XYZ file of C-alpha atoms in Angstrom:
488
model
C 0.903 -0.431 -10.937
C -2.501 -0.069 -12.361
C -4.108 3.744 -11.773
C -7.259 4.940 -13.046
C -8.017 8.340 -13.550
C -10.739 11.016 -12.580
C -10.097 14.168 -14.128
C -6.698 15.429 -12.576
C -7.128 13.287 -9.679
C -5.312 9.487 -9.202
C -6.006 6.910 -7.142
C -3.617 4.004 -6.764
C -5.754 0.717 -6.016
C -3.752 -1.010 -3.673
C -6.927 -3.019 -2.426
C -6.351 -6.894 -1.077
C -9.464 -7.840 -1.815
C -8.992 -8.597 -5.246
C -5.712 -8.725 -7.277
C -4.451 -6.220 -9.833
C -4.026 -6.561 -13.222
C -2.320 -4.913 -16.038
C -4.630 -4.309 -19.471
C -2.273 -5.551 -22.502
C -5.151 -5.021 -25.731
C -7.939 -2.971 -26.898
C -10.382 -4.971 -24.949
C -9.110 -4.647 -21.597
C -8.434 -0.880 -22.445
C -12.042 -0.122 -21.715
C -11.829 -1.352 -18.730
C -8.363 -0.058 -17.266
C -6.405 2.903 -18.192
C -2.763 3.534 -17.396
C -2.731 7.442 -16.878
C 0.284 9.440 -17.143
C 1.626 11.264 -14.142
C 0.072 14.571 -12.869
C 3.740 15.953 -12.407
C 5.345 16.789 -15.420
C 8.341 15.803 -14.117
C 7.630 12.146 -13.894
C 6.375 11.832 -17.670
C 7.615 9.929 -20.137
C 10.315 11.004 -22.358
C 8.613 9.373 -25.229
C 4.838 9.563 -24.665
C 2.507 6.990 -26.003
C -0.615 8.055 -27.994
C -2.837 7.360 -25.567
C -0.669 9.081 -23.105
C -0.590 12.333 -24.934
C -4.391 12.185 -25.434
C -5.192 11.551 -21.675
C -3.004 14.830 -21.129
C -4.408 16.894 -23.435
C -7.944 15.782 -22.138
C -6.849 16.830 -19.143
C -4.821 20.213 -19.729
C -1.896 21.472 -17.726
C -1.910 21.267 -13.974
C -3.065 24.651 -12.202
C -1.114 25.989 -9.535
C -3.590 27.595 -6.930
C -3.189 31.343 -6.304
C -2.008 30.988 -2.306
C 0.675 28.187 -3.087
C 4.067 29.048 -1.525
C 6.917 28.657 -3.475
C 10.003 27.275 -1.985
C 13.013 29.583 -1.960
C 16.170 28.710 -3.157
C 19.353 29.309 -0.849
C 20.173 32.862 -2.321
C 16.429 33.824 -1.751
C 14.811 33.263 -5.106
C 11.917 31.353 -5.890
C 9.196 30.831 -8.788
C 6.306 33.589 -8.535
C 2.835 33.380 -9.751
C 3.437 36.354 -12.126
C 5.374 34.366 -14.285
C 2.207 32.463 -15.308
C 0.884 36.119 -16.568
C 2.242 37.837 -19.778
C 1.967 41.669 -19.593
C 1.407 42.992 -23.387
C 2.323 46.658 -24.275
C -0.897 48.341 -23.382
C -0.431 47.105 -19.558
C -2.843 44.198 -19.960
C -2.093 40.840 -18.579
C -2.972 37.427 -20.405
C -2.192 33.959 -18.904
C 0.123 31.780 -20.039
C -2.482 28.805 -20.301
C 0.736 26.494 -21.796
C 2.906 27.157 -18.608
C 3.037 24.452 -15.750
C 4.786 24.018 -12.566
C 6.427 20.719 -11.090
C 6.372 20.447 -7.405
C 8.578 17.595 -7.611
C 11.551 19.448 -9.400
C 10.698 22.906 -8.312
C 10.716 23.838 -12.105
C 8.485 25.267 -15.017
C 7.479 23.163 -18.170
C 6.350 23.995 -21.566
C 3.224 22.404 -21.494
C 2.741 22.252 -25.245
C 6.597 21.853 -25.692
C 6.769 18.669 -23.831
C 4.315 16.722 -25.378
C 4.803 17.379 -28.945
C 8.273 19.127 -29.176
C 11.114 16.698 -30.583
C 13.822 19.073 -29.796
C 15.652 19.315 -26.283
C 15.911 22.228 -24.371
C 15.177 23.075 -20.551
C 11.192 23.933 -20.727
C 10.517 20.710 -22.737
C 12.529 18.526 -20.951
C 14.765 18.909 -17.988
C 12.465 21.892 -16.821
C 13.694 25.880 -16.346
C 14.637 26.978 -12.487
C 16.857 30.202 -13.367
C 14.407 32.533 -11.426
C 16.951 35.433 -11.747
C 16.681 35.318 -15.718
C 12.929 33.456 -15.819
C 11.259 36.608 -17.490
C 13.316 36.972 -20.245
C 13.259 33.412 -20.718
C 9.598 32.760 -20.975
C 9.495 35.777 -23.484
C 12.357 34.599 -25.868
C 10.461 31.286 -25.567
C 6.892 32.256 -26.540
C 8.062 34.168 -29.389
C 10.397 30.916 -30.890
C 9.102 28.978 -33.761
C 9.114 25.707 -32.014
C 7.060 26.951 -29.525
C 4.277 28.321 -31.820
C 4.435 25.077 -33.978
C 3.549 23.037 -30.735
C 1.082 25.502 -29.657
C -0.731 24.594 -33.087
C -0.439 20.790 -32.458
C -1.733 21.100 -28.673
C -4.969 23.227 -29.835
C -5.528 21.098 -32.640
C -5.489 17.686 -31.082
C -7.712 19.481 -28.099
C -10.326 20.572 -30.522
C -10.188 16.934 -32.472
C -11.030 15.361 -28.859
C -13.410 17.802 -28.045
C -15.475 16.840 -31.564
C -14.392 13.179 -30.993
C -12.665 13.501 -34.371
C -9.583 12.014 -33.471
C -7.978 8.868 -35.182
C -8.488 6.581 -32.487
C -12.147 8.234 -31.274
C -13.436 4.405 -30.484
C -10.984 3.959 -28.068
C -11.137 7.541 -26.727
C -14.875 6.949 -26.048
C -14.263 3.954 -24.435
C -12.216 5.764 -21.918
C -14.449 8.471 -21.184
C -17.265 6.078 -20.498
C -14.893 4.394 -17.984
C -13.768 7.663 -16.440
C -17.708 8.419 -15.878
C -18.623 4.930 -14.924
C -15.276 4.936 -12.009
C -16.306 8.495 -11.245
C -19.728 7.623 -10.354
C -18.293 4.373 -8.393
C -15.678 6.442 -6.378
C -18.801 8.847 -5.600
C -20.763 6.434 -3.964
C -17.605 5.064 -2.083
C -16.741 8.622 -0.914
C -20.462 9.172 0.430
C -20.555 5.802 1.995
C -17.140 6.373 3.702
C -18.033 10.322 4.664
C -21.508 9.213 6.587
C -19.650 6.550 8.645
C -16.854 8.638 9.415
C -19.173 11.697 10.618
C -20.952 9.236 12.956
C -17.769 7.901 14.436
C -18.537 4.343 12.948
C -15.439 1.910 12.100
C -15.307 0.901 8.683
C -13.348 -2.437 8.852
C -13.820 -5.293 10.029
C -11.680 -8.812 10.423
C -12.007 -9.640 6.367
C -12.083 -7.608 3.304
C -13.945 -9.205 0.977
C -17.595 -9.074 0.173
C -20.679 -10.987 1.282
C -18.570 -12.332 4.115
C -19.361 -12.250 7.946
C -17.538 -9.689 9.976
C -16.471 -7.538 6.855
C -16.368 -4.498 8.355
C -19.514 -1.307 7.833
C -18.083 -0.181 4.771
C -18.720 -3.255 2.935
C -22.009 -3.899 4.419
C -22.946 -0.390 3.231
C -21.688 -1.456 -0.461
C -23.902 -4.394 -0.310
C -26.734 -2.878 0.942
C -26.494 0.111 -1.531
C -25.958 -2.397 -4.568
C -29.566 -3.857 -3.964
C -30.896 -0.727 -5.127
C -28.377 1.006 -7.170
C -27.516 -0.007 -10.700
C -24.089 1.539 -10.703
C -22.519 -0.463 -7.809
C -24.227 -3.741 -8.861
C -22.965 -3.569 -11.835
C -19.094 -2.892 -10.834
C -19.867 -5.464 -7.444
C -21.026 -7.928 -10.770
C -17.657 -6.865 -12.291
C -15.675 -7.506 -9.591
C -17.113 -10.892 -8.442
C -17.019 -12.316 -12.081
C -13.725 -11.467 -12.676
C -14.209 -8.972 -15.236
C -12.376 -6.113 -13.365
C -9.269 -6.591 -11.597
C -9.792 -3.320 -9.727
C -12.241 -2.959 -7.137
C -11.208 0.266 -4.931
C -12.873 -2.126 -1.807
C -9.795 -2.444 0.186
C -8.615 -1.407 3.543
C -5.792 0.577 1.921
C -7.875 2.723 -0.388
C -10.324 3.307 2.365
C -7.407 5.206 4.135
C -6.630 7.169 0.959
C -10.431 8.275 0.663
C -10.318 9.543 4.508
C -7.288 11.160 3.818
C -8.368 13.197 0.652
C -11.477 13.765 2.612
C -9.527 15.243 5.527
C -7.121 17.326 3.261
C -9.797 18.992 1.684
C -11.995 19.702 4.809
C -8.560 21.455 6.307
C -8.611 23.460 3.204
C -11.729 25.164 3.313
C -11.445 25.717 6.998
C -7.711 27.625 6.255
C -9.212 29.188 3.457
C -11.914 30.526 5.809
C -9.131 31.605 8.235
C -7.216 33.612 5.832
C -10.292 35.345 4.591
C -11.058 36.530 8.321
C -7.585 37.548 8.864
C -7.043 37.555 12.887
C -7.966 34.511 14.462
C -7.147 33.398 18.191
C -6.125 29.902 19.313
C -6.981 27.641 21.632
C -4.719 24.559 23.023
C -4.923 21.553 24.972
C -2.913 18.095 25.912
C -4.339 15.073 26.876
C -2.538 11.743 26.709
C -4.397 9.021 24.330
C -5.068 5.186 24.847
C -1.240 4.786 23.898
C -0.137 6.857 26.276
C 0.985 9.603 23.712
C 0.554 13.307 24.601
C -1.954 14.597 21.810
C -2.199 18.620 21.920
C -5.564 19.458 20.124
C -5.351 22.858 18.127
C -8.436 24.668 17.948
C -8.780 28.499 15.959
C -11.400 30.568 16.779
C -12.587 33.040 14.124
C -15.474 35.829 12.827
C -16.357 35.118 9.612
C -16.084 38.541 7.451
C -18.638 37.695 4.611
C -22.163 38.179 5.346
C -23.209 38.104 9.156
C -20.559 37.960 11.294
C -20.595 34.486 13.052
C -18.190 33.130 15.831
C -16.691 29.616 14.164
C -14.258 27.205 16.171
C -12.170 25.120 13.792
C -10.993 21.901 15.288
C -7.497 21.358 12.802
C -6.077 18.261 14.428
C -3.904 16.595 17.057
C -0.448 17.083 17.322
C 1.954 14.597 18.810
C 3.629 16.206 21.995
C 7.047 14.162 22.882
C 7.820 17.072 25.591
C 5.262 19.206 27.245
C 7.668 21.941 28.236
C 6.126 25.824 27.046
C 9.450 25.756 24.631
C 8.402 22.365 22.624
C 4.641 22.949 22.665
C 5.141 26.387 21.581
C 7.477 25.299 18.651
C 4.961 22.686 17.441
C 1.875 24.956 17.383
C 4.169 27.607 15.264
C 5.103 24.989 13.088
C 1.569 23.574 12.282
C 0.703 27.127 11.320
C 3.578 27.557 9.013
C 2.738 24.597 7.453
C -1.050 25.634 6.985
C 0.222 28.880 5.676
C -1.563 31.340 8.467
C 0.745 33.920 9.362
C 0.836 33.826 13.448
C 1.472 37.725 13.025
C -2.684 37.913 12.601
C -2.961 36.104 16.021
C -4.935 37.954 18.472
C -5.641 35.955 21.270
C -4.342 32.907 23.321
C -6.565 30.568 25.419
C -5.503 27.565 27.866
C -6.280 26.172 30.750
C -3.913 26.825 34.184
C -1.106 24.419 33.608
C 2.125 25.652 34.595
C 3.710 25.063 31.145
C 0.682 26.664 29.335
C 0.253 30.032 31.223
C 3.616 30.144 33.079
C 4.827 34.199 32.728
C 8.233 33.640 32.154
C 8.478 30.086 30.153
C 4.690 28.966 29.537
C 3.391 28.676 26.088
C 1.672 32.353 26.546
C 4.735 33.888 27.422
C 6.697 32.418 24.721
C 4.383 33.349 22.153
C 3.423 37.044 23.500
C 7.520 37.363 22.528
C 6.846 36.976 18.921
C 3.292 38.853 19.059
C 2.497 41.174 21.421
C -0.964 41.509 20.098
C -2.093 37.552 20.917
C -3.443 38.498 24.367
C -3.893 35.198 26.591
C -7.229 34.846 28.098
C -6.987 31.776 30.473
C -9.935 29.160 30.838
C -12.328 31.021 33.153
C -15.036 27.958 33.474
C -11.692 25.769 34.438
C -10.297 28.312 36.839
C -13.703 28.466 38.795
C -13.850 24.697 38.513
C -10.582 24.173 40.207
C -11.442 26.780 43.076
C -14.362 25.041 43.911
C -13.160 21.602 43.962
C -10.270 22.648 46.161
C -12.275 24.646 48.835
C -14.603 21.532 49.043
C -11.525 19.541 49.397
C -10.391 21.638 52.109
C -13.449 20.749 54.234
C -13.069 17.334 56.362
C -17.228 17.288 56.439
C -17.407 17.807 52.829
C -14.847 15.471 51.702
C -16.544 12.707 53.993
C -20.173 13.456 53.159
C -18.896 12.894 49.121
C -17.358 9.742 50.444
C -20.784 8.489 52.191
C -22.419 9.279 48.672
C -20.081 7.855 46.689
C -20.135 4.180 48.803
C -23.902 4.426 48.545
C -23.879 4.391 44.587
C -21.055 1.731 44.680
C -23.545 -0.570 46.856
C -26.562 -0.483 44.622
C -24.506 0.049 41.246
C -22.496 -3.208 41.667
C -25.769 -5.725 41.921
C -28.529 -5.503 39.006
C -30.768 -6.969 41.949
C -29.971 -3.972 44.675
C -30.432 -1.541 41.517
C -33.409 -2.514 40.518
C -34.688 -2.447 44.100
C -33.359 1.220 44.559
C -35.543 1.970 41.417
C -38.537 0.254 42.842
C -38.395 2.804 45.794
C -37.106 6.248 44.399
C -38.100 8.344 41.632
C -34.259 9.348 40.609
C -31.515 6.954 40.737
C -28.147 7.690 42.175
C -25.094 9.349 40.526
C -21.665 8.871 40.898
C -19.024 12.237 40.850
C -16.236 12.916 39.327
C -12.965 14.738 40.961
C -12.606 17.614 38.562
C -16.243 18.341 37.195
C -18.032 19.988 40.218
C -21.464 19.626 38.879
C -21.855 15.684 39.063
C -21.432 16.318 42.750
C -24.438 18.096 42.502
C -26.250 15.245 40.757
C -24.901 13.012 43.319
C -26.594 14.776 46.200
C -29.853 15.329 44.639
C -31.396 11.828 45.694
C -30.690 11.644 49.349
C -31.678 15.173 49.756
C -34.903 15.018 48.840
C -35.933 11.279 48.968
C -33.860 10.653 52.328
C -36.877 8.179 53.636
C -37.199 6.124 50.306
C -33.589 5.494 50.244
C -33.865 4.523 53.769
C -36.369 1.900 53.148
C -34.648 0.688 50.212
C -31.511 0.001 52.367
C -33.574 -2.111 54.949
C -35.176 -3.957 51.952
C -31.593 -4.585 50.586
C -30.285 -5.757 54.530
C -33.560 -8.078 54.591
C -32.599 -9.786 51.594
C -29.167 -10.165 51.397
C -26.769 -13.272 52.528
C -23.684 -11.213 52.335
C -22.297 -10.372 55.845
C -20.431 -7.908 54.282
C -23.266 -5.666 52.631
C -25.737 -6.279 55.655
C -22.909 -4.742 58.134
C -22.504 -1.819 55.636
C -26.412 -1.207 55.522
C -26.133 -1.233 59.338
C -23.544 1.286 59.416
C -25.380 3.338 56.954
C -28.312 3.068 59.915
C -26.048 3.928 62.477
C -24.955 7.285 60.800
C -28.352 8.301 60.207
C -29.454 9.353 56.809
C -30.281 13.007 58.236
C -26.073 13.301 57.838
C -26.589 12.681 54.299
C -29.463 16.044 53.865
C -27.426 19.413 52.926
């Protein structure tokens, strides 16, 4: 598999628009670079000179300070303190040579992994004896082998920075190619971000440039290439066969979206942790595929600068069961994955469903058992809306009244000609209403309340011009009812 590298991020090109090839000589080496994996556990035991240069240029992979290390059966795990060495005077110095493998949950010595000819755990298989980790790291960094490899690492790093390596011509080509791909991919990400922000679909029925129905993403690339020299050069290379890699296919688009999504969630989670206390808002709704989706929103008050109330949409969770127990387990699992402690939750807000607000088995009751400070606040607007709707349904006059309004709307909306006649007589057109939104009923009343005479004239004109006996009968029925009944 051919990959192109941008610093510490590796994108695999699985584009379907152009075939993927592998560089075999120096002339093609400037166009595509086979990069070593990020995880040290995946490095080849026999690194090539080009891979070693690439790894030294990139440097050791750095674990973020908030990364949760997995625990072994005995409860021991790696710790961030292992990446620092404490001197006799109490000063702490970072061990820049120490790197971590997420794949094997092990520590590696970066320089010994690259340059050492001897076989020991920190250079070959990785070290994960957490009980004796501190002593082993001290012993290793004081060993002559480690000191020699540290010198080789820093010497090669200095030569790379000064461009004084033996293969400096090839290295310059690699750096130029990296810069070119960074500029190309930056533009691709900007296009995807722009389309996704406006909820515009990316793909069409084909994945080829300058073809009909190839989707919005490729059309944006074609448009930008008319004015941007970087994309213009890239498209010329792809179409001319000079580059086997295009990064224009549908699969790489999904990878871009996934990378953007993860980065956005990371930023939101970081701010949530900084604010410490939060509340959660949950709601379930079925999607078009008839699967129940649980939307998760976290509400915080920012701690830095001027206090602001913010709500972050974390995502949708697919709920196989909608019981209080299953939904509680689902939201707790999501918070654990994001490393957001539920102990800091100070509020819950749901609708009036029994599975959500139930006093015994609802979500709020189960979460209160785990955290008594996560107070439940029912949705006031939802409560008032249900009360008003139920009160309106209890009156037969109100039910009949809104039924007349709906039939009147259906009569005119079913025909463009009748709708045009209605607009000719009234200033504001008729509106439909929904069962669950009381506000929509107010809009449906407005026309017949203030323009009843004009609606009557419109009905008379429709009866005189129609040849449909059913419509004529309905208009006559409206006349028998008298439009006075439509007024409030």
